[in-house]
Short mmCIF file of C-alpha atoms and ligand atoms in Angstrom, two decimals:
data_model
loop_
_atom_site.label_atom_id
_atom_site.label_comp_id
_atom_site.label_asym_id
_atom_site.label_seq_id
_atom_site.Cartn_x
_atom_site.Cartn_y
_atom_site.Cartn_z
CA MET G 25 -187.60 79.62 43.24
CA ASP G 26 -184.27 78.43 44.90
CA ARG G 27 -183.20 75.30 45.88
CA ARG G 28 -184.12 74.71 48.87
CA GLU G 29 -187.41 76.25 48.66
CA LEU G 30 -187.93 73.54 46.16
CA LEU G 31 -186.52 70.98 48.26
CA ARG G 32 -189.17 72.27 50.87
CA LEU G 33 -191.94 72.09 48.40
CA LEU G 34 -191.24 68.94 47.14
CA SER G 35 -191.27 67.03 50.77
CA LEU G 36 -194.01 64.32 50.89
CA SER G 37 -194.66 65.22 54.44
CA THR G 38 -197.12 62.19 54.42
CA LEU G 39 -194.20 60.10 53.58
CA ALA G 40 -191.17 62.30 55.61
CA GLY G 41 -193.37 60.30 58.92
CA THR G 42 -193.16 56.79 57.89
CA VAL G 43 -190.10 56.78 55.75
CA ALA G 44 -187.50 59.05 57.95
CA CYS G 45 -184.75 56.80 59.78
CA LYS G 46 -186.01 56.29 63.50
CA GLY G 47 -183.17 56.42 65.38
CA PRO G 48 -182.75 52.29 67.56
CA SER G 49 -185.72 52.46 70.82
CA ALA G 50 -184.62 53.48 74.46
CA SER G 51 -187.19 50.66 75.50
CA ALA G 52 -185.92 47.98 77.36
CA ARG G 53 -189.32 45.81 77.64
CA PRO G 54 -187.92 41.97 78.05
CA ALA G 55 -188.95 39.72 74.41
CA ALA G 56 -191.48 37.91 74.66
CA PHE G 57 -191.23 36.09 72.09
CA SER G 58 -194.20 33.33 70.47
CA PRO G 59 -193.68 32.49 67.44
CA GLU G 60 -195.39 33.35 64.04
CA THR G 61 -195.77 30.10 62.46
CA THR G 62 -195.72 26.57 63.73
CA SER G 63 -193.41 23.95 62.10
CA GLY G 64 -194.69 22.05 59.67
CA ALA G 65 -195.73 18.68 60.33
CA GLY G 66 -193.15 16.24 59.04
CA PHE G 67 -190.43 19.30 59.00
CA VAL G 68 -186.81 18.15 60.80
CA PRO G 69 -184.25 20.99 59.56
CA ASP G 70 -180.32 19.96 58.53
CA VAL G 71 -179.47 23.59 59.93
CA GLU G 72 -181.51 25.39 62.48
CA LEU G 73 -180.27 29.06 62.98
CA LEU G 74 -181.67 32.16 65.57
CA LEU G 75 -180.89 35.64 63.62
CA THR G 76 -182.28 38.37 66.11
CA ALA G 77 -182.09 42.03 64.75
CA ALA G 78 -181.70 44.30 67.27
CA PRO G 79 -180.04 47.95 67.74
CA ASP G 80 -176.02 47.66 68.47
CA GLU G 81 -173.22 49.84 68.42
CA VAL G 82 -170.06 48.91 66.25
CA ALA G 83 -166.20 51.15 65.46
CA VAL G 84 -166.50 52.24 61.96
CA LEU G 85 -164.88 55.42 61.89
CA PRO G 86 -161.99 56.91 64.83
CA GLY G 87 -163.63 57.68 67.51
CA ALA G 88 -167.37 56.96 68.62
CA PRO G 89 -168.85 54.20 68.00
CA THR G 90 -171.58 54.11 65.44
CA ARG G 91 -175.25 53.20 66.07
CA VAL G 92 -175.96 50.40 64.15
CA TRP G 93 -179.15 47.24 63.82
CA ARG G 94 -177.78 44.40 63.43
CA PHE G 95 -178.64 41.12 62.43
CA SER G 96 -176.47 38.48 64.90
CA GLY G 97 -176.80 34.61 64.57
CA ARG G 98 -176.74 31.37 66.54
CA LEU G 99 -176.65 27.74 65.25
CA LEU G 100 -178.77 25.55 66.96
CA LYS G 101 -178.20 22.66 64.37
CA GLY G 102 -175.67 21.43 61.96
CA PRO G 103 -172.20 21.98 60.30
CA ALA G 104 -169.80 24.07 62.58
CA ASP G 105 -169.12 26.42 60.23
CA THR G 106 -173.06 26.88 59.20
CA LEU G 107 -172.05 30.77 60.25
CA GLN G 108 -168.97 33.24 60.23
CA THR G 109 -169.44 36.07 62.37
CA ILE G 110 -167.26 39.56 60.29
CA PRO G 111 -165.69 41.05 63.00
CA GLY G 112 -166.00 44.84 63.45
CA SER G 113 -168.51 44.74 61.07
CA TYR G 114 -172.39 45.57 61.51
CA LEU G 115 -173.16 43.26 59.08
CA GLY G 116 -175.21 40.65 59.42
CA PRO G 117 -173.32 36.65 60.17
CA VAL G 118 -172.01 34.78 56.62
CA ILE G 119 -174.46 31.69 56.65
CA ARG G 120 -173.65 28.81 54.54
CA LEU G 121 -176.16 26.59 53.23
CA ARG G 122 -175.92 23.59 51.44
CA ARG G 123 -177.75 22.88 48.46
CA GLY G 124 -180.40 20.17 49.30
CA GLN G 125 -180.23 20.92 53.17
CA LYS G 126 -183.52 21.25 54.91
CA VAL G 127 -183.45 24.97 56.94
CA ARG G 128 -185.56 26.72 59.85
CA VAL G 129 -184.64 29.93 60.86
CA ARG G 130 -186.39 31.43 63.75
CA PHE G 131 -185.94 35.20 63.56
CA ALA G 132 -186.46 37.40 66.30
CA ASN G 133 -186.81 41.06 65.99
CA GLN G 134 -185.76 43.32 68.95
CA LEU G 135 -186.21 46.35 66.85
CA ALA G 136 -188.23 48.88 68.23
CA GLU G 137 -190.38 48.84 64.66
CA ASP G 138 -191.62 45.77 62.57
CA SER G 139 -189.90 43.59 60.58
CA ILE G 140 -189.27 40.68 58.53
CA VAL G 141 -186.57 39.41 57.06
CA HIS G 142 -185.99 38.12 52.43
CA TRP G 143 -183.42 35.76 51.19
CA HIS G 144 -182.91 37.37 48.04
CA GLY G 145 -182.38 35.00 45.80
CA LEU G 146 -183.74 31.68 46.89
CA ASP G 147 -186.78 30.05 45.24
CA VAL G 148 -188.99 29.39 48.86
CA PRO G 149 -192.50 28.99 49.55
CA GLU G 150 -194.63 31.68 50.19
CA SER G 151 -194.15 32.11 53.91
CA ALA G 152 -190.42 31.85 53.68
CA ASP G 153 -189.89 35.05 51.18
CA GLY G 154 -189.99 38.34 54.24
CA HIS G 155 -193.30 39.33 52.06
CA PRO G 156 -194.24 43.00 54.15
CA ARG G 157 -197.76 41.43 54.99
CA LEU G 158 -195.58 39.77 56.90
CA ALA G 159 -193.59 41.18 58.92
CA VAL G 160 -193.71 40.86 63.21
CA GLY G 161 -193.66 43.29 65.40
CA HIS G 162 -191.27 43.72 68.69
CA GLY G 163 -190.33 40.86 70.83
CA ARG G 164 -191.49 38.34 68.36
CA GLU G 165 -189.98 35.66 66.02
CA TYR G 166 -190.82 34.57 62.48
CA VAL G 167 -189.78 31.08 61.79
CA TYR G 168 -189.03 30.54 58.36
CA GLU G 169 -188.63 26.96 56.56
CA PHE G 170 -187.28 25.66 53.17
CA GLU G 171 -185.08 23.46 51.43
CA VAL G 172 -181.96 24.93 49.95
CA THR G 173 -182.97 24.04 45.92
CA ASN G 174 -180.58 26.75 44.39
CA ARG G 175 -177.30 26.93 42.83
CA ALA G 176 -174.36 27.25 44.81
CA GLY G 177 -174.15 31.22 44.88
CA THR G 178 -173.72 34.49 46.24
CA TYR G 179 -176.66 35.26 47.35
CA TRP G 180 -178.22 37.22 50.44
CA TYR G 181 -180.67 38.36 53.05
CA HIS G 182 -182.09 41.60 53.75
CA PRO G 183 -185.36 43.03 55.84
CA HIS G 184 -188.30 43.92 53.89
CA PRO G 185 -190.91 45.93 55.83
CA HIS G 186 -193.55 48.02 54.03
CA MET G 187 -192.21 50.94 53.26
CA ARG G 188 -189.14 50.97 56.09
CA THR G 189 -186.89 48.61 53.68
CA GLY G 190 -184.60 51.20 52.35
CA ALA G 191 -184.27 52.71 56.38
CA GLN G 192 -183.73 49.40 57.72
CA VAL G 193 -181.06 48.00 55.50
CA TYR G 194 -179.29 51.04 55.78
CA GLN G 195 -179.15 50.73 59.74
CA GLY G 196 -177.62 48.15 59.00
CA LEU G 197 -179.52 44.69 58.84
CA ALA G 198 -177.77 43.05 55.34
CA GLY G 199 -175.81 39.93 55.35
CA VAL G 200 -174.31 37.24 52.78
CA LEU G 201 -175.58 33.71 52.62
CA LEU G 202 -173.67 31.09 50.75
CA VAL G 203 -174.46 28.58 49.02
CA GLN G 204 -172.43 25.04 48.19
CA ASP G 205 -173.32 22.27 46.05
CA ASP G 206 -171.06 19.20 44.37
CA GLU G 207 -171.14 21.05 40.91
CA GLU G 208 -168.86 24.04 42.39
CA ASP G 209 -166.76 21.37 44.44
CA ARG G 210 -165.22 20.12 41.52
CA LEU G 211 -164.08 23.38 40.51
CA ALA G 212 -161.79 23.82 43.24
CA LEU G 213 -162.32 27.49 43.07
CA PRO G 214 -159.77 29.64 45.92
CA SER G 215 -161.27 29.33 48.83
CA GLY G 216 -160.24 30.24 52.76
CA GLY G 217 -157.51 32.55 52.81
CA THR G 218 -157.95 33.09 49.11
CA GLU G 219 -161.69 33.71 48.70
CA LEU G 220 -163.19 37.12 49.70
CA LEU G 221 -166.09 37.96 50.11
CA CYS G 222 -167.45 41.86 49.92
CA VAL G 223 -170.08 43.79 50.39
CA ILE G 224 -170.07 47.50 48.92
CA GLN G 225 -172.83 49.53 50.62
CA ASP G 226 -172.61 53.69 50.61
CA ARG G 227 -173.07 55.73 53.59
CA GLN G 228 -173.22 59.08 55.55
CA PHE G 229 -171.89 59.93 58.66
CA ASP G 230 -172.21 63.22 60.76
CA GLU G 231 -169.56 64.72 62.79
CA ARG G 232 -170.42 62.31 66.02
CA ASN G 233 -170.18 59.45 63.48
CA GLN G 234 -173.66 58.73 63.60
CA LEU G 235 -175.45 57.69 60.25
CA VAL G 236 -177.13 60.06 57.89
CA PHE G 237 -180.26 58.72 56.32
CA HIS G 238 -183.32 61.26 53.89
CA GLY G 239 -185.85 62.97 55.65
CA GLY G 240 -188.36 61.85 53.25
CA VAL G 241 -187.67 64.30 51.22
CA MET G 242 -188.54 63.71 47.60
CA MET G 243 -185.59 64.68 45.56
CA GLU G 244 -183.97 61.92 47.99
CA MET G 245 -186.60 59.72 47.41
CA MET G 246 -186.61 60.39 43.32
CA ASN G 247 -183.46 59.39 43.26
CA GLY G 248 -182.26 56.78 46.03
CA PHE G 249 -180.25 57.99 48.70
CA LEU G 250 -176.92 57.87 47.83
CA GLY G 251 -173.64 58.33 50.65
CA ASP G 252 -170.74 60.06 50.38
CA ARG G 253 -168.40 57.57 51.26
CA VAL G 254 -167.82 53.15 50.24
CA LEU G 255 -167.75 51.10 52.81
CA VAL G 256 -166.61 47.20 52.31
CA ASN G 257 -168.44 45.08 54.76
CA GLY G 258 -169.05 48.01 57.30
CA GLN G 259 -165.29 49.69 56.99
CA PRO G 260 -164.23 52.32 55.08
CA GLN G 261 -161.93 51.43 52.46
CA PRO G 262 -160.56 49.20 54.07
CA THR G 263 -157.03 47.20 53.07
CA THR G 264 -156.46 43.82 53.32
CA GLU G 265 -153.23 41.94 52.97
CA VAL G 266 -153.78 39.08 50.88
CA ASP G 267 -151.26 36.39 49.15
CA ALA G 268 -149.12 37.08 45.67
CA ALA G 269 -152.39 34.05 44.23
CA TRP G 270 -155.23 33.66 42.31
CA HIS G 271 -158.49 34.86 44.00
CA ARG G 272 -161.88 34.54 44.52
CA VAL G 273 -163.50 37.47 45.32
CA ARG G 274 -167.50 37.72 46.15
CA LEU G 275 -169.01 40.89 45.37
CA VAL G 276 -172.15 41.75 46.90
CA ASN G 277 -174.30 45.60 46.05
CA ALA G 278 -176.36 46.36 49.10
CA SER G 279 -176.09 49.85 48.81
CA ASN G 280 -179.88 51.70 48.69
CA ALA G 281 -178.87 53.13 45.42
CA ARG G 282 -175.60 53.56 44.40
CA ILE G 283 -174.30 51.65 40.86
CA TYR G 284 -170.79 50.92 40.79
CA LYS G 285 -168.68 50.71 37.97
CA LEU G 286 -165.90 48.26 39.29
CA ALA G 287 -162.22 48.26 37.50
CA TRP G 288 -159.24 47.23 39.61
CA SER G 289 -156.48 49.45 39.59
CA ARG G 290 -153.61 47.28 38.10
CA ASP G 291 -153.61 45.32 35.29
CA VAL G 292 -154.46 42.13 36.36
CA GLN G 293 -156.05 39.71 35.12
CA MET G 294 -160.15 39.26 35.84
CA ALA G 295 -162.13 36.24 35.09
CA VAL G 296 -166.23 36.69 36.01
CA ILE G 297 -166.66 33.41 36.84
CA GLY G 298 -170.27 34.44 38.27
CA GLY G 299 -173.95 36.44 38.96
CA ASP G 300 -176.58 36.47 41.08
CA GLY G 301 -177.64 33.22 40.91
CA GLY G 302 -174.52 31.19 40.93
CA LEU G 303 -171.81 30.05 38.19
CA LEU G 304 -172.08 31.31 34.65
CA GLU G 305 -171.35 28.58 31.86
CA THR G 306 -168.01 29.71 30.64
CA PRO G 307 -165.96 32.59 32.13
CA LEU G 308 -166.32 36.05 30.75
CA HIS G 309 -163.12 38.25 30.94
CA GLN G 310 -164.12 42.00 30.64
CA GLN G 311 -162.08 44.95 32.49
CA ALA G 312 -165.21 46.82 34.52
CA LEU G 313 -168.07 45.38 36.18
CA THR G 314 -170.92 47.31 36.68
CA LEU G 315 -172.95 46.40 39.83
CA ALA G 316 -176.48 47.79 40.38
CA PRO G 317 -178.35 47.50 43.64
CA GLY G 318 -178.96 43.99 44.92
CA GLN G 319 -176.72 42.08 42.38
CA ARG G 320 -173.61 40.33 42.70
CA ALA G 321 -170.13 38.89 40.79
CA ASP G 322 -168.40 35.72 41.33
CA LEU G 323 -164.75 36.52 40.67
CA LEU G 324 -161.34 35.19 39.88
CA LEU G 325 -158.51 37.90 40.33
CA ASP G 326 -154.93 37.04 38.87
CA LEU G 327 -152.55 38.11 42.00
CA THR G 328 -149.89 35.85 41.10
CA GLY G 329 -146.36 37.35 40.33
CA LEU G 330 -147.49 40.96 42.21
CA ALA G 331 -144.19 42.27 43.95
CA VAL G 332 -144.75 41.87 48.19
CA GLY G 333 -146.53 45.02 48.74
CA THR G 334 -148.28 45.60 45.75
CA ASP G 335 -151.04 47.51 46.53
CA VAL G 336 -154.36 47.01 43.83
CA HIS G 337 -157.44 48.63 44.49
CA LEU G 338 -160.59 48.60 43.69
CA GLU G 339 -162.49 51.42 42.03
CA SER G 340 -165.17 52.24 41.22
CA GLN G 341 -164.79 54.08 37.34
CA ALA G 342 -165.88 58.13 36.82
CA PHE G 343 -169.43 57.82 34.52
CA ALA G 344 -171.61 60.42 33.73
CA GLU G 345 -174.41 61.01 36.21
CA ALA G 346 -177.35 60.61 33.14
CA ASP G 347 -176.26 56.91 32.81
CA ALA G 348 -177.97 56.33 35.99
CA GLY G 349 -180.49 58.70 34.98
CA LEU G 350 -181.35 62.45 34.83
CA VAL G 351 -183.52 63.45 37.14
CA GLY G 352 -184.31 66.76 35.54
CA MET G 353 -187.68 68.29 35.58
CA MET G 354 -188.56 70.57 32.45
CA GLY G 355 -191.51 71.67 33.91
CA MET G 356 -190.29 73.32 37.27
CA GLY G 357 -189.66 76.88 35.81
CA GLY G 358 -187.95 76.42 32.43
CA ARG G 359 -184.97 75.47 34.78
CA GLY G 360 -185.08 71.55 34.99
CA MET G 361 -183.47 70.23 37.95
CA GLY G 362 -180.35 69.08 36.88
CA GLY G 363 -178.79 70.92 39.76
CA MET G 364 -180.92 69.06 41.78
CA ARG G 365 -179.01 65.49 40.73
CA GLY G 366 -176.79 64.59 44.07
CA GLY G 367 -178.73 67.15 46.24
CA ASN G 368 -178.76 64.38 48.79
CA SER G 369 -175.00 63.81 47.98
CA SER G 370 -172.31 65.50 47.70
CA VAL G 371 -170.82 62.30 46.00
CA PRO G 372 -173.48 61.51 43.11
CA ASN G 373 -173.76 58.31 41.17
CA GLY G 374 -170.85 57.98 38.58
CA THR G 375 -168.47 59.83 41.05
CA PRO G 376 -165.07 57.57 40.77
CA LEU G 377 -164.42 55.83 44.06
CA ARG G 378 -162.17 53.60 45.69
CA VAL G 379 -163.48 51.25 47.33
CA MET G 380 -160.61 49.10 48.63
CA THR G 381 -157.39 48.00 48.52
CA LEU G 382 -155.75 44.51 48.02
CA ARG G 383 -152.25 44.45 49.38
CA THR G 384 -149.84 41.53 48.66
CA ARG G 385 -147.40 40.01 50.92
CA ALA G 386 -144.67 37.69 50.79
CA ARG G 387 -146.20 34.25 50.01
CA GLN G 388 -146.81 32.72 46.52
CA GLY G 389 -150.20 31.00 46.44
CA ALA G 390 -150.57 27.39 44.49
CA ALA G 391 -150.72 27.34 40.65
CA PHE G 392 -154.41 27.52 39.07
CA ARG G 393 -156.64 27.59 35.68
CA VAL G 394 -159.62 29.24 35.23
CA PRO G 395 -161.32 26.15 34.40
CA GLU G 396 -162.72 26.65 31.13
CA ARG G 397 -166.26 25.27 32.56
CA LEU G 398 -167.45 26.33 34.83
CA SER G 399 -171.62 24.88 35.08
CA SER G 400 -174.31 23.53 33.35
CA PHE G 401 -178.31 24.79 32.64
CA ASP G 402 -181.06 23.01 33.45
CA ALA G 403 -183.88 22.40 30.93
CA ALA G 404 -185.46 26.20 31.79
CA TRP G 405 -182.66 27.55 30.59
CA ALA G 406 -183.19 27.08 26.96
CA PRO G 407 -185.14 29.87 25.16
CA ARG G 408 -188.95 28.79 25.17
CA ALA G 409 -190.66 29.43 21.50
CA GLY G 410 -193.78 30.54 22.03
CA ALA G 411 -193.81 31.31 25.57
CA PRO G 412 -196.18 34.55 26.56
CA ILE G 413 -195.15 37.86 26.92
CA ARG G 414 -195.91 40.60 29.72
CA ARG G 415 -195.12 44.34 28.97
CA VAL G 416 -193.22 46.27 32.09
CA SER G 417 -192.96 49.32 31.46
CA LEU G 418 -190.90 51.15 34.33
CA THR G 419 -192.58 55.14 34.73
CA PHE G 420 -192.27 57.87 36.55
CA GLN G 421 -196.12 59.71 36.69
CA ARG G 422 -197.50 62.11 39.42
CA MET G 423 -194.25 62.29 41.67
CA GLU G 424 -194.25 58.32 41.61
CA TRP G 425 -192.15 55.75 40.06
CA LEU G 426 -194.72 53.08 38.30
CA LEU G 427 -193.92 49.51 37.99
CA GLY G 428 -196.44 48.64 34.47
CA GLY G 429 -198.41 51.34 35.72
CA ARG G 430 -198.83 50.57 39.12
CA THR G 431 -197.49 50.55 42.62
CA PHE G 432 -197.50 49.25 45.50
CA ALA G 433 -200.17 47.50 47.30
CA MET G 434 -200.23 45.12 50.24
CA ALA G 435 -202.07 42.21 48.17
CA ASP G 436 -202.83 43.54 45.24
CA VAL G 437 -202.60 41.42 42.05
CA ALA G 438 -203.66 42.44 38.62
CA PRO G 439 -205.21 40.10 36.16
CA GLU G 440 -201.47 39.46 34.31
CA GLU G 441 -199.94 39.43 37.92
CA THR G 442 -201.67 35.95 37.85
CA VAL G 443 -199.61 33.02 37.14
CA ALA G 444 -198.92 29.46 36.47
CA ALA G 445 -196.45 27.45 39.12
CA GLY G 446 -193.82 26.06 36.92
CA SER G 447 -194.88 28.38 33.67
CA THR G 448 -192.76 30.24 31.72
CA GLN G 449 -192.88 33.46 30.28
CA LEU G 450 -190.90 36.25 29.03
CA TRP G 451 -191.21 39.86 30.93
CA GLU G 452 -190.33 43.28 28.71
CA PHE G 453 -189.32 45.63 31.19
CA GLU G 454 -189.49 49.26 29.07
CA ASN G 455 -187.66 52.01 31.10
CA LEU G 456 -189.58 54.76 29.17
CA ALA G 457 -189.01 58.68 28.82
CA ASN G 458 -190.89 60.94 30.38
CA PRO G 459 -191.97 64.05 29.31
CA MET G 460 -191.17 65.88 32.75
CA GLY G 461 -187.21 64.56 32.01
CA MET G 462 -187.39 62.43 35.15
CA GLU G 463 -185.67 58.71 34.12
CA ALA G 464 -183.92 56.24 36.53
CA ALA G 465 -181.23 53.47 35.24
CA HIS G 466 -183.04 50.64 37.24
CA PRO G 467 -182.93 47.70 38.67
CA ILE G 468 -185.45 45.17 38.69
CA HIS G 469 -185.68 42.39 40.53
CA MET G 470 -188.22 39.56 41.18
CA HIS G 471 -188.70 37.14 43.76
CA GLY G 472 -189.03 33.76 43.69
CA ARG G 473 -186.95 32.13 40.61
CA GLN G 474 -183.31 32.90 39.26
CA PHE G 475 -184.69 34.55 35.24
CA ARG G 476 -182.67 34.39 32.53
CA VAL G 477 -182.01 38.07 30.21
CA LEU G 478 -182.79 37.24 26.51
CA ASP G 479 -181.78 41.11 25.12
CA ARG G 480 -181.85 44.81 25.50
CA THR G 481 -182.58 47.00 23.36
CA GLY G 482 -183.04 50.75 22.94
CA GLY G 483 -181.44 53.54 25.30
CA ARG G 484 -178.49 55.89 24.18
CA ALA G 485 -174.73 55.60 24.61
CA ASN G 486 -174.18 54.63 28.55
CA THR G 487 -170.73 53.79 29.32
CA LEU G 488 -172.17 51.58 32.08
CA ARG G 489 -173.78 48.43 29.37
CA ALA G 490 -170.35 47.77 28.65
CA GLY G 491 -169.98 46.43 32.33
CA ILE G 492 -172.85 44.62 32.81
CA VAL G 493 -173.09 40.57 32.74
CA ASP G 494 -176.62 39.78 31.91
CA GLY G 495 -175.49 35.66 31.82
CA GLY G 496 -176.08 33.15 34.03
CA TRP G 497 -178.79 33.60 35.72
CA ARG G 498 -180.19 36.37 37.35
CA ASP G 499 -182.10 37.87 39.94
CA THR G 500 -181.51 41.64 39.56
CA VAL G 501 -181.46 42.91 35.82
CA LEU G 502 -180.27 46.50 35.59
CA VAL G 503 -182.59 48.06 32.78
CA LEU G 504 -180.92 51.63 31.61
CA PRO G 505 -182.92 55.08 30.64
CA GLY G 506 -184.87 54.49 27.24
CA GLU G 507 -183.36 50.64 27.41
CA THR G 508 -186.20 47.75 26.79
CA VAL G 509 -184.78 44.44 28.28
CA ARG G 510 -186.60 41.40 28.18
CA VAL G 511 -186.00 38.12 30.40
CA GLN G 512 -187.52 34.49 30.50
CA VAL G 513 -188.61 33.27 33.44
CA THR G 514 -189.83 29.71 34.73
CA PHE G 515 -191.66 30.70 38.08
CA THR G 516 -191.77 28.86 41.01
CA HIS G 517 -193.43 25.72 41.86
CA HIS G 518 -194.12 27.33 45.60
CA PRO G 519 -197.92 28.80 45.34
CA GLY G 520 -198.28 31.95 46.80
CA LEU G 521 -197.74 35.37 46.82
CA TYR G 522 -194.25 36.63 45.52
CA LEU G 523 -192.83 41.15 44.87
CA TYR G 524 -190.94 42.46 41.83
CA HIS G 525 -189.80 45.51 42.25
CA CYS G 526 -187.18 47.92 41.58
CA HIS G 527 -184.45 47.39 43.75
CA ILE G 528 -183.22 50.82 44.78
CA LEU G 529 -184.41 50.98 47.86
CA GLU G 530 -186.15 54.56 47.64
CA HIS G 531 -187.99 53.24 44.86
CA GLU G 532 -189.11 50.01 46.35
CA ASP G 533 -189.81 51.77 49.16
CA MET G 534 -192.67 54.48 47.24
CA GLY G 535 -194.03 51.48 45.80
CA MET G 536 -192.29 50.85 42.63
CA MET G 537 -193.09 47.10 43.51
CA ARG G 538 -196.03 44.54 42.36
CA ASN G 539 -197.16 41.66 43.89
CA PHE G 540 -197.26 38.47 41.12
CA ARG G 541 -200.21 35.66 42.20
CA VAL G 542 -198.29 31.99 41.42
CA THR G 543 -201.18 29.82 41.23
CU1 C2O T 29 -183.68 41.78 47.72
CU2 C2O T 29 -187.06 41.84 47.25
O1 C2O T 29 -185.40 41.84 47.94
CU1 CU T 30 -185.05 39.39 46.76
CU1 CU T 31 -186.09 52.53 40.54
#
């Protein structure tokens, strides 16, 4: 059986119809917006935004523009610097919020298919969390209302429709959401021209500069879709002119499936100061940084003293493909399917890649010292003795990735997935080996409250492990093949239906996602 025939046999005809990326719609019906939720009585927003998802075109590569789907924003009320458009990018506007603000977002869907927006990392009411059952169709509007209770940090937003999250994010629908607060302000971290926001994604283009996505082929779904080039803020390997100064670099891995092992090409000092849920307690000094889909990192980078015109590259270092998982099927004619890895990409996980370049210009920056203490943590941080423990297996069975032995169903909640608001549990994500040799590193994400990673055990030698930052509040944790990772989570105070899932978007769309109900 040759490779192509195997692919054909494995292609999921049922998925192919729903998962294959559809092009932008040609329909130009006038939009008749009717809000799906009415304003809660008494909710007076400090900030009000209109966020529209629509087909658009942007120049990514030389030559023809690329058709994308794009969020665009309009500020209806609030501070003038709330929205910041990234010039020339398909990404949505950067949304800057402050802790304590009341926010209303009117999401207008101008796509030819259903969508809904999720605020990744924010602790918001059920009605504002972007659950797929809340998706709205073309020409409709969904109104979000929530108060920003999260700490300062780098969060992001992206669509979350049923089985279409991967496709919609891939087409360009994603953006950064920054939360600021007084505690962070007091640190006077580099800002303005010395604060860089970098959204890292991989994409594949055809010869006419149009995005290529998978066609629902089984192996591409199993592995997750990998592009063959890396984009930062929608541009391939950008070079940014920077002062020879300390910089704050905020990274978001918004790729569908690619894991990066990030490092700088020169021996510049790097301090990791934050992760998914804001600042760490104290800075962390390490050479490489593993960033899995969904995760964020906040860094301080010392470029002082570099000569004018020095290039500092951000690179993803080589790692063994098997460190990100090994999709091999021992049962398939004894030959295994090792050769199938990367079958969807000429650039498999672990391929060394240049991400972007910082080039120093004449100006030298002001003196700066990395603060020794970055932030303080509330009572939920303390280890809770006697908290209930729930084991959640990550497995592969019947050609499906499972979460706790199950796949997603829209409203389905198992008894052990029912939790009391504000209660604390330890969830143990156990990445079990499978007799067919199907395994993957799964970045597991929980909606609602940020969690604390207590420990990771088991697994074999893996070069990604040293780069993993587990410190501080997290909402997405990478569980390497064979590992068990324990997290302590104090659930949100908002009752309702929330999600937890693998943030490899193809795994999520295939059903490696479950609800939990907060009562
Ligand atoms: Cu960033 Cu449920 O996702
Ligand atoms: Cu999320
Ligand atoms: Cu996964």
